[in-house]
XYZ file of C-alpha atoms in Angstrom:
665
model
C 92.861 53.862 66.764
C 91.103 52.006 69.576
C 87.305 51.875 69.384
C 86.811 51.290 73.113
C 89.079 51.402 76.160
C 88.562 50.585 79.826
C 89.755 52.989 82.537
C 90.946 51.036 85.579
C 90.665 53.969 87.937
C 88.277 56.440 89.553
C 87.764 60.104 90.374
C 89.311 62.987 88.522
C 91.828 60.947 86.502
C 89.035 58.747 85.129
C 87.121 61.887 84.134
C 90.311 63.365 82.637
C 90.870 60.310 80.404
C 87.202 60.237 79.371
C 87.396 63.860 78.157
C 90.261 63.104 75.758
C 88.601 59.892 74.575
C 85.374 61.757 73.794
C 87.330 64.296 71.741
C 89.048 61.437 69.849
C 85.834 59.469 69.313
C 86.891 56.560 71.537
C 84.224 54.863 73.674
C 85.008 54.413 77.360
C 84.278 51.905 80.096
C 84.900 52.650 83.768
C 84.982 50.243 86.663
C 83.575 51.332 90.001
C 83.333 50.241 93.622
C 80.288 50.588 95.873
C 81.609 53.964 97.043
C 81.777 55.284 93.457
C 78.454 53.974 92.158
C 77.019 57.457 91.540
C 80.265 59.156 90.564
C 80.860 61.638 87.756
C 83.095 59.142 85.955
C 80.314 56.534 85.928
C 77.917 59.154 84.577
C 80.286 60.324 81.824
C 81.516 56.939 80.572
C 79.723 55.012 77.847
C 79.654 51.899 80.052
C 80.359 51.099 83.701
C 81.117 47.818 85.469
C 80.773 47.248 89.212
C 83.837 45.545 90.711
C 83.227 45.293 94.446
C 83.308 46.991 97.847
C 84.949 50.363 98.605
C 88.272 48.943 99.808
C 90.749 49.193 96.931
C 92.227 45.816 97.888
C 88.855 44.248 97.045
C 88.052 46.281 93.932
C 90.485 48.540 92.051
C 93.533 46.423 92.931
C 92.031 43.074 91.887
C 93.421 42.186 88.447
C 90.881 39.435 87.792
C 88.001 41.886 88.158
C 89.588 44.368 85.770
C 90.292 41.695 83.153
C 86.755 40.305 83.497
C 85.347 43.825 82.953
C 87.448 44.201 79.789
C 86.185 40.887 78.397
C 82.605 41.644 79.414
C 82.557 44.980 77.567
C 84.792 44.190 74.610
C 87.293 46.915 75.414
C 90.578 46.683 73.506
C 92.887 48.414 75.948
C 93.200 49.564 79.557
C 94.297 52.983 80.803
C 95.385 52.588 84.458
C 95.421 56.285 85.419
C 97.707 56.793 88.417
C 97.906 54.836 91.652
C 96.235 51.432 92.003
C 97.624 49.076 89.297
C 99.293 51.738 87.151
C 102.870 50.764 88.128
C 102.347 47.060 88.665
C 104.392 45.081 86.096
C 102.355 41.938 86.771
C 99.235 43.787 85.637
C 100.915 44.820 82.372
C 102.066 41.207 81.850
C 98.602 39.858 82.612
C 96.970 42.179 80.074
C 99.537 41.222 77.454
C 98.862 37.533 78.105
C 95.134 38.169 77.662
C 95.685 40.045 74.394
C 94.672 43.375 75.915
C 96.720 46.514 75.239
C 98.141 48.295 78.279
C 98.070 52.076 77.811
C 101.352 52.578 79.596
C 104.966 51.455 79.358
C 106.097 47.888 78.744
C 106.360 45.569 81.735
C 110.169 45.510 81.575
C 110.329 49.303 81.939
C 107.867 49.256 84.833
C 109.839 46.515 86.536
C 113.197 48.211 86.041
C 112.147 51.771 86.848
C 108.973 51.435 88.898
C 110.828 49.841 91.793
C 112.841 52.538 93.575
C 115.730 50.258 94.476
C 116.292 48.718 91.046
C 115.854 52.103 89.355
C 118.541 53.673 91.559
C 120.911 50.830 90.817
C 120.240 51.171 87.086
C 120.760 54.931 87.270
C 124.046 54.452 89.113
C 125.237 51.967 86.466
C 124.352 54.534 83.793
C 126.506 57.146 85.517
C 123.614 59.200 86.853
C 124.266 60.872 90.199
C 122.020 59.411 92.929
C 121.238 60.303 96.516
C 123.310 58.414 99.148
C 121.421 55.638 100.874
C 121.052 51.954 101.719
C 119.910 50.269 98.520
C 119.187 46.912 100.161
C 115.839 46.112 101.731
C 115.398 46.710 105.463
C 113.877 43.741 107.271
C 113.022 45.058 110.752
C 113.091 48.096 113.041
C 116.402 47.181 114.649
C 118.134 47.038 111.264
C 116.403 50.281 110.233
C 117.880 52.082 113.253
C 121.352 50.657 112.519
C 121.254 51.612 108.829
C 119.926 55.092 109.629
C 122.821 55.709 112.016
C 125.319 54.630 109.367
C 123.817 56.918 106.716
C 123.520 59.840 109.136
C 120.385 61.707 110.166
C 118.060 62.922 108.858
C 116.986 59.934 106.762
C 113.965 59.138 104.642
C 112.183 55.822 105.203
C 110.530 54.882 101.925
C 108.350 52.096 100.590
C 110.009 50.508 97.577
C 106.694 50.412 95.712
C 105.523 53.780 97.077
C 104.067 56.749 95.287
C 101.755 59.714 95.745
C 103.355 60.634 99.069
C 102.277 57.353 100.654
C 104.748 55.128 102.474
C 107.273 57.836 103.358
C 108.569 59.190 106.679
C 111.463 61.499 107.491
C 113.271 60.618 110.734
C 115.716 62.844 112.631
C 116.673 60.381 115.382
C 116.473 56.728 116.486
C 113.092 57.191 118.195
C 111.502 58.551 115.027
C 112.855 55.571 113.065
C 111.405 53.199 115.670
C 107.990 54.862 115.279
C 108.155 55.524 111.558
C 109.501 52.245 110.201
C 106.517 50.047 111.221
C 104.097 52.784 110.148
C 105.657 52.959 106.670
C 105.574 49.145 106.348
C 101.883 49.128 107.288
C 101.028 51.932 104.862
C 103.008 50.236 102.087
C 101.235 46.928 102.660
C 97.791 48.568 102.720
C 98.327 50.877 99.747
C 100.547 48.835 97.433
C 100.437 45.245 98.705
C 104.236 45.445 99.042
C 105.907 46.248 102.376
C 109.541 46.338 101.212
C 111.371 49.317 102.714
C 114.644 51.120 102.027
C 116.331 54.129 103.607
C 118.204 57.031 102.048
C 119.768 60.283 103.147
C 117.269 63.118 103.393
C 118.799 66.149 101.718
C 117.749 69.255 103.612
C 116.627 72.364 101.737
C 116.183 70.465 98.445
C 114.028 71.309 95.454
C 111.899 68.712 93.699
C 112.169 69.080 89.919
C 110.851 66.444 87.539
C 111.104 65.911 83.792
C 108.153 64.722 81.715
C 109.182 62.179 79.069
C 107.221 60.504 76.293
C 108.424 57.521 74.306
C 106.941 55.369 71.565
C 107.406 51.753 70.456
C 109.782 52.783 67.659
C 112.688 53.976 69.800
C 111.721 57.659 69.864
C 111.711 59.568 73.146
C 111.349 63.271 73.983
C 111.216 65.389 77.114
C 108.469 67.974 77.609
C 110.466 70.176 79.960
C 110.188 70.264 83.731
C 107.799 70.759 86.609
C 108.691 72.269 89.963
C 106.949 70.291 92.714
C 108.780 71.553 95.803
C 105.693 72.735 97.719
C 104.948 69.525 99.608
C 103.365 68.513 102.873
C 103.991 65.074 104.350
C 105.856 64.336 101.101
C 102.621 64.939 99.193
C 102.726 67.574 96.465
C 100.379 70.509 97.028
C 101.336 73.156 94.447
C 103.137 72.467 91.179
C 104.290 74.688 88.363
C 105.903 74.576 84.965
C 108.515 75.581 84.116
C 110.696 75.692 87.250
C 111.860 79.085 88.577
C 115.228 77.420 89.313
C 116.400 76.151 85.948
C 118.236 78.002 83.234
C 118.290 76.750 79.652
C 121.571 74.854 80.070
C 120.441 73.005 83.197
C 117.029 72.293 81.662
C 118.666 70.746 78.585
C 121.107 68.689 80.643
C 118.378 67.378 82.940
C 116.036 66.645 80.036
C 118.654 64.782 78.034
C 119.625 62.726 81.080
C 115.969 61.811 81.643
C 115.620 60.705 78.022
C 118.819 58.651 78.192
C 117.514 56.856 81.273
C 114.165 56.212 79.588
C 115.807 54.849 76.442
C 117.901 52.491 78.563
C 114.703 50.560 79.363
C 112.995 51.070 75.969
C 110.436 53.344 77.568
C 107.320 53.640 75.402
C 104.702 55.834 77.099
C 104.336 58.878 79.339
C 106.641 58.861 82.350
C 108.369 61.179 84.765
C 111.981 61.216 85.891
C 112.252 62.892 89.275
C 115.294 64.748 90.571
C 116.266 66.494 93.777
C 117.982 69.747 92.817
C 120.090 72.193 94.771
C 118.918 75.789 94.798
C 122.508 76.922 95.382
C 124.401 75.458 92.438
C 121.601 73.809 90.383
C 123.190 70.395 90.792
C 120.678 67.553 90.647
C 120.396 63.902 91.671
C 118.149 61.169 90.324
C 115.416 60.137 92.759
C 113.101 57.797 90.889
C 111.074 57.313 87.756
C 107.295 57.210 87.849
C 106.190 54.890 85.056
C 102.768 56.423 84.622
C 100.906 59.667 84.073
C 101.525 62.089 86.949
C 98.814 63.881 88.900
C 100.420 67.198 87.972
C 100.555 66.547 84.213
C 98.155 69.445 83.383
C 100.813 72.125 83.965
C 102.982 70.491 81.312
C 100.029 70.356 78.938
C 99.322 74.055 79.536
C 102.846 75.239 78.626
C 103.413 72.852 75.692
C 99.933 72.476 74.195
C 100.408 68.684 74.142
C 97.599 66.397 75.384
C 99.586 63.722 77.221
C 96.635 61.326 77.477
C 96.174 61.504 73.712
C 99.855 60.760 73.189
C 99.616 57.762 75.532
C 96.700 56.409 73.523
C 98.485 56.917 70.210
C 101.774 55.286 71.203
C 99.927 52.399 72.879
C 98.144 51.830 69.564
C 101.542 51.639 67.880
C 101.789 55.066 66.281
C 105.094 56.916 66.083
C 105.447 60.124 68.041
C 104.415 62.955 65.761
C 106.323 65.451 67.927
C 110.065 65.933 67.818
C 112.194 67.597 70.474
C 112.671 70.617 68.237
C 108.896 71.084 67.937
C 108.516 71.789 71.651
C 108.631 75.283 73.113
C 107.729 76.650 76.540
C 104.704 78.920 76.256
C 104.096 81.038 79.367
C 103.725 79.661 82.881
C 101.272 77.286 84.559
C 100.400 76.812 88.233
C 98.429 73.929 89.771
C 96.886 73.817 93.236
C 95.644 70.498 94.559
C 92.393 71.088 96.406
C 92.224 68.546 99.213
C 89.480 67.487 101.629
C 91.441 68.406 104.723
C 91.384 71.014 107.461
C 94.407 73.335 107.197
C 93.563 74.815 110.597
C 93.857 71.376 112.247
C 97.232 70.307 110.911
C 95.722 69.325 107.546
C 93.840 66.342 108.913
C 91.497 64.627 106.430
C 87.920 65.876 106.257
C 85.292 63.389 105.147
C 81.686 64.069 104.248
C 79.259 65.303 101.622
C 79.856 68.277 99.355
C 76.843 70.420 100.263
C 78.146 73.097 97.933
C 80.720 72.677 95.192
C 81.086 75.746 93.005
C 84.470 75.807 91.243
C 85.562 78.773 89.132
C 84.530 78.653 85.489
C 87.034 77.272 83.010
C 88.301 79.737 80.442
C 89.573 83.335 80.534
C 90.073 85.102 83.858
C 91.942 88.348 84.507
C 94.072 88.011 81.388
C 94.942 84.341 81.948
C 93.272 80.951 81.619
C 91.622 78.631 84.154
C 91.440 74.834 83.872
C 89.601 72.606 86.350
C 90.239 68.853 86.663
C 87.839 67.184 89.079
C 85.834 64.013 89.495
C 83.175 65.276 91.909
C 80.030 67.367 91.857
C 77.852 69.088 94.408
C 76.170 66.398 96.500
C 78.959 63.828 96.098
C 80.586 62.299 99.155
C 84.310 62.429 99.892
C 85.084 58.882 101.026
C 87.497 57.729 103.710
C 88.686 54.939 101.423
C 90.549 56.992 98.831
C 92.895 59.915 98.355
C 91.485 63.205 99.745
C 92.055 65.225 96.563
C 88.869 66.957 95.401
C 90.157 68.816 92.374
C 93.155 70.301 90.588
C 92.918 73.999 89.809
C 95.292 74.984 87.002
C 95.951 78.480 85.706
C 98.106 79.810 82.875
C 99.619 83.215 82.266
C 102.295 84.807 80.135
C 104.639 85.039 83.143
C 104.922 83.366 86.537
C 103.479 86.403 88.305
C 100.518 86.506 85.925
C 99.846 82.793 86.386
C 99.985 83.254 90.168
C 97.625 86.236 90.043
C 95.121 84.250 88.001
C 95.479 81.272 90.362
C 94.770 83.489 93.374
C 91.735 85.036 91.663
C 90.431 81.574 90.724
C 90.886 80.294 94.293
C 88.881 83.307 95.494
C 86.021 82.035 93.336
C 86.241 78.371 94.452
C 83.509 77.737 97.018
C 83.056 74.473 98.948
C 80.762 73.686 101.888
C 80.035 70.500 103.828
C 83.647 69.543 104.438
C 86.823 71.415 105.230
C 89.152 72.206 102.336
C 92.681 73.527 101.969
C 91.762 76.451 99.700
C 92.515 79.083 102.395
C 96.010 77.643 102.727
C 96.956 77.414 99.038
C 95.409 80.849 98.454
C 97.537 82.291 101.269
C 100.648 80.752 99.695
C 99.885 82.572 96.423
C 100.382 85.910 98.222
C 103.341 84.869 100.408
C 106.544 86.805 99.664
C 109.004 83.903 99.659
C 106.824 81.803 97.357
C 106.354 84.763 95.050
C 110.122 85.191 94.846
C 110.582 81.595 93.635
C 112.769 80.662 96.632
C 111.294 77.182 96.988
C 112.361 74.049 98.841
C 110.534 70.895 99.853
C 110.688 72.312 103.394
C 108.834 75.489 102.393
C 105.607 74.748 104.271
C 107.461 73.720 107.425
C 109.703 76.798 107.210
C 107.005 79.377 106.528
C 104.276 77.802 108.670
C 106.296 76.200 111.507
C 103.311 76.012 113.863
C 100.860 74.911 111.224
C 98.451 77.082 109.305
C 96.544 79.493 111.504
C 95.206 81.755 108.797
C 96.628 85.119 107.835
C 95.934 88.632 109.052
C 94.129 90.850 106.539
C 96.219 93.372 104.656
C 94.989 96.967 104.311
C 93.587 96.117 100.879
C 91.829 92.984 102.145
C 90.366 94.989 105.032
C 88.950 97.422 102.488
C 87.417 94.611 100.410
C 85.925 92.822 103.413
C 84.538 96.014 104.950
C 82.969 97.000 101.633
C 81.382 93.575 101.140
C 80.066 93.492 104.724
C 78.506 96.956 104.433
C 76.878 96.202 101.084
C 75.515 92.817 102.204
C 74.078 94.377 105.354
C 72.593 97.207 103.319
C 70.835 94.768 100.979
C 69.439 92.807 103.929
C 68.286 96.036 105.559
C 66.533 97.111 102.347
C 64.862 93.690 102.083
C 63.629 94.064 105.668
C 62.204 97.484 104.773
C 60.405 95.992 101.802
C 58.835 93.330 103.968
C 57.719 95.981 106.469
C 56.333 98.192 103.688
C 58.773 101.078 104.164
C 60.875 100.565 101.034
C 63.352 103.300 100.059
C 63.876 104.193 96.414
C 67.160 103.017 94.844
C 69.856 105.584 95.511
C 67.975 107.104 98.453
C 69.083 104.723 101.198
C 71.966 106.039 103.296
C 73.359 104.218 106.304
C 75.935 105.307 108.835
C 77.361 102.172 110.405
C 80.372 100.708 112.131
C 81.782 97.527 110.573
C 83.641 95.423 113.136
C 86.228 93.086 111.612
C 87.807 91.117 114.444
C 88.790 93.789 116.944
C 89.011 96.617 114.409
C 86.187 99.156 114.018
C 85.628 100.935 110.692
C 83.251 103.845 110.208
C 81.128 103.390 107.099
C 78.738 105.653 105.237
C 76.886 103.692 102.539
C 74.696 105.064 99.762
C 73.047 101.982 98.303
C 71.918 101.799 94.698
C 70.754 98.905 92.514
C 73.812 96.713 91.947
C 76.135 99.476 93.049
C 77.016 101.645 96.005
C 78.962 104.721 96.933
C 80.750 104.029 100.172
C 82.998 105.997 102.512
C 85.207 103.899 104.781
C 87.086 105.703 107.525
C 86.654 108.943 105.585
C 87.757 107.707 102.123
C 85.247 107.343 99.279
C 84.949 104.296 97.006
C 82.691 103.056 94.221
C 81.355 99.482 94.265
C 79.667 97.649 91.396
C 78.324 94.153 92.064
C 75.681 91.682 91.024
C 75.495 90.034 94.456
C 72.075 88.913 95.656
C 70.951 87.244 98.926
C 71.415 83.484 98.789
C 74.667 83.771 96.823
C 77.719 82.613 98.751
C 80.289 84.300 96.552
C 80.459 88.087 96.616
C 81.944 89.278 93.322
C 82.271 92.853 92.176
C 84.529 95.718 91.214
C 85.815 98.180 93.772
C 87.087 101.357 92.182
C 87.273 99.462 88.898
C 89.300 96.503 90.223
C 87.597 93.051 90.185
C 87.543 90.980 93.376
C 85.712 88.076 94.986
C 85.203 87.083 98.631
C 83.320 84.139 100.081
C 80.343 84.934 102.290
C 78.207 83.157 104.897
C 75.377 84.567 107.011
C 75.527 83.819 110.731
C 73.158 84.345 113.653
C 75.330 87.244 114.712
C 76.951 88.992 111.792
C 78.600 87.445 108.767
C 81.709 85.432 107.948
C 83.897 86.475 105.032
C 86.881 84.604 103.570
C 89.517 85.942 101.226
C 92.757 84.067 100.500
C 94.031 82.968 103.927
C 91.826 85.413 105.826
C 88.666 84.284 107.590
C 86.917 86.967 109.603
C 83.579 87.552 111.335
C 82.031 90.878 110.420
C 79.465 92.720 112.499
C 77.636 95.721 111.047
C 75.976 97.869 113.685
C 75.235 101.381 114.895
C 77.994 103.358 116.618
C 76.295 102.838 120.011
C 76.000 99.055 119.524
C 79.647 98.915 118.463
C 80.680 100.655 121.685
C 78.640 98.228 123.813
C 79.923 95.208 121.867
C 83.495 96.075 122.767
C 82.614 95.674 126.458
C 81.304 92.097 126.150
C 83.457 89.536 128.024
C 85.066 86.682 126.055
C 83.744 83.171 126.654
C 86.499 80.970 128.158
C 87.527 77.907 126.152
C 86.954 74.470 127.760
C 89.997 72.470 128.922
C 90.389 69.525 126.523
C 93.901 68.502 127.559
C 92.636 65.427 129.465
C 90.882 64.011 126.426
C 92.376 62.310 123.385
C 89.954 63.058 120.575
C 89.880 61.610 117.079
C 90.654 64.528 114.762
C 88.910 62.829 111.833
C 86.588 59.967 110.914
C 88.532 56.768 110.406
C 89.518 53.309 111.636
C 91.469 52.664 114.833
C 94.572 50.722 113.810
C 95.905 50.327 117.338
C 95.557 51.621 120.890
C 99.030 51.840 122.399
C 98.210 52.590 126.058
C 96.428 50.832 128.924
C 94.192 52.013 131.751
C 96.352 53.177 134.663
C 99.400 53.808 132.454
C 101.376 57.016 132.957
C 101.683 58.831 129.609
C 104.031 61.705 128.846
C 103.096 64.726 126.735
C 103.743 63.970 123.051
C 103.714 60.192 123.549
C 101.834 58.118 120.972
C 98.440 57.005 122.307
C 96.795 55.405 119.277
C 96.833 55.272 115.480
C 93.848 56.212 113.306
C 93.772 55.447 109.581
C 91.860 57.588 107.093
C 92.239 58.096 103.353
C 95.094 55.555 103.178
C 97.160 57.482 105.731
C 98.025 56.330 109.236
C 97.910 59.187 111.749
C 99.672 58.884 115.101
C 97.547 60.548 117.812
C 99.638 61.873 120.718
C 98.864 62.962 124.254
C 98.611 66.737 124.628
C 99.565 66.624 128.320
C 101.202 64.270 130.826
C 98.720 62.156 132.786
C 97.392 58.742 133.803
C 94.984 56.880 131.521
C 91.520 56.815 133.136
C 89.438 55.198 130.385
C 89.833 53.788 126.865
C 86.659 54.071 124.784
C 87.802 52.424 121.538
C 89.610 49.294 120.439
C 91.595 48.043 117.467
C 89.454 47.957 114.338
C 86.762 50.311 115.642
C 85.342 53.087 113.475
C 85.528 56.548 115.009
C 83.857 59.826 114.115
C 85.516 63.221 114.065
C 85.867 64.659 117.597
C 85.003 61.318 119.232
C 86.669 60.868 122.639
C 88.957 57.842 122.403
C 91.027 58.044 125.597
C 90.468 59.938 128.861
C 93.110 60.961 131.429
C 92.731 61.546 135.145
């Protein structure tokens, strides 16, 4: 086995590979840019080599720097992770020329299957059903509009070398093609150094099901069942699970065998994923593409099979035969993965950049009868950079059944606390409780269907209201007791009784609290409950048992009252006397300022272009400028019709979140 390998990547995947290498006794080297100098991966690796500035095009994508780092450290092989150079056949060829082992598939397989156009042609020749589309490259916007009309809307504009949700747009008319085509080309060029584009039919109401395959250098290849990845936003996966709620045993076998046949056609010899679009009506499926690398969502497969895919990649790269046969594999339980992103779900999921002032993930191990796994490459105090993907962590849970895995996932999300940036935890936690998702009725349009106006939070259920009211009353009681202690009028434990009104939003709840040490007897709107908790002031996660049932809510103290979060609910709680509650209800609401005449940057980033001029008449919804952050180009549109009064930024400028870029008269 290898003595030392180099990991040509960053973040959580670098940490993930290091963990397996440590278990196998393999030394590791990581490369890092200026932005990652103090990262967890650098801290965990045996050696680290600096390779340049934050921009990937000047660091992680530069082959010469990676090869030099290998030679400098004496590493024998390179694991590319995902993204960056992982699906670049020239990188695999370069390593081979230098006598360095590539921990991934052979260059021929990458070349044949990594390119979406050639892989579709190969699949078609092999008799695999493929999605209708224009397999030739599209040169310009005019041709893109023509081809789209011939295929029939809606269409998907895709970068040939794309991946990870980058370089993809869905267009429903000519105008959207005219806007989307140049944006996809620009994203493809920036992210992959390859701006080739093709267009295919977008199948509405599809399901995204993918098969994990593993091959060796001796002609053996197996499939490790499927993953359902239909919960997507902007073509980026958000929640994945294994197995799929859609497939039966016959369909699973047929899809798996087809994936293996396709892999064998190119002598595939590593971990890879064959992706299909499947119909929820008749379980028919069509080949989409093959990802010739380890997938982000690989942990759910590992959880249901017990197979460490990184270990298998290392072993087959070293030349070992697969020690696992198809008959050795069985599906054990169910696994769910939520991708925790640095983005604001309440602002159309725009990227959120900054420092992690608090980062307290749930503990790995047993939880509520299931198991929790956490894959992350950050710690409290680390900065989420504008230069890379906004994923903070992957939270994976396992249970005996899908419902159990979902329950454990929801409980783990309740215990995942982040401050300093916005995160999407409220959104993914809300999805865990949503009826359609629970039923397994999934499509890639799920988020758009269920949250057509974006995510605005959820209203508390009766049970959530009970939990939040209980937590608010207890927290206030502890603060009141602490104030008594400071003033010298301390009550004995069990003697303090308080009759309060807890205001959650507009709802008033009468509360009678008898506060003990780490427990309380509480009556809410006339019904008695027993609370046991270890919460103390300064702790931002309120955990306890209410009437014997465990729960957790996130807590923050405010100048007036408290803020509690549970799943998709975020609510301000006021605890006051009945008289104060009556007076509070009479307070007038503060009017919101009119911002319709201002175009504000919704995130920190770089201005790619300003598409209007002073004095120009702009219609509501018209594109005003483009801001790039975290490898994504975001079109900023006018919220109202008006005439441009002032432009405060120019192409190439850096902008902060909420910075005014354009003003209207």
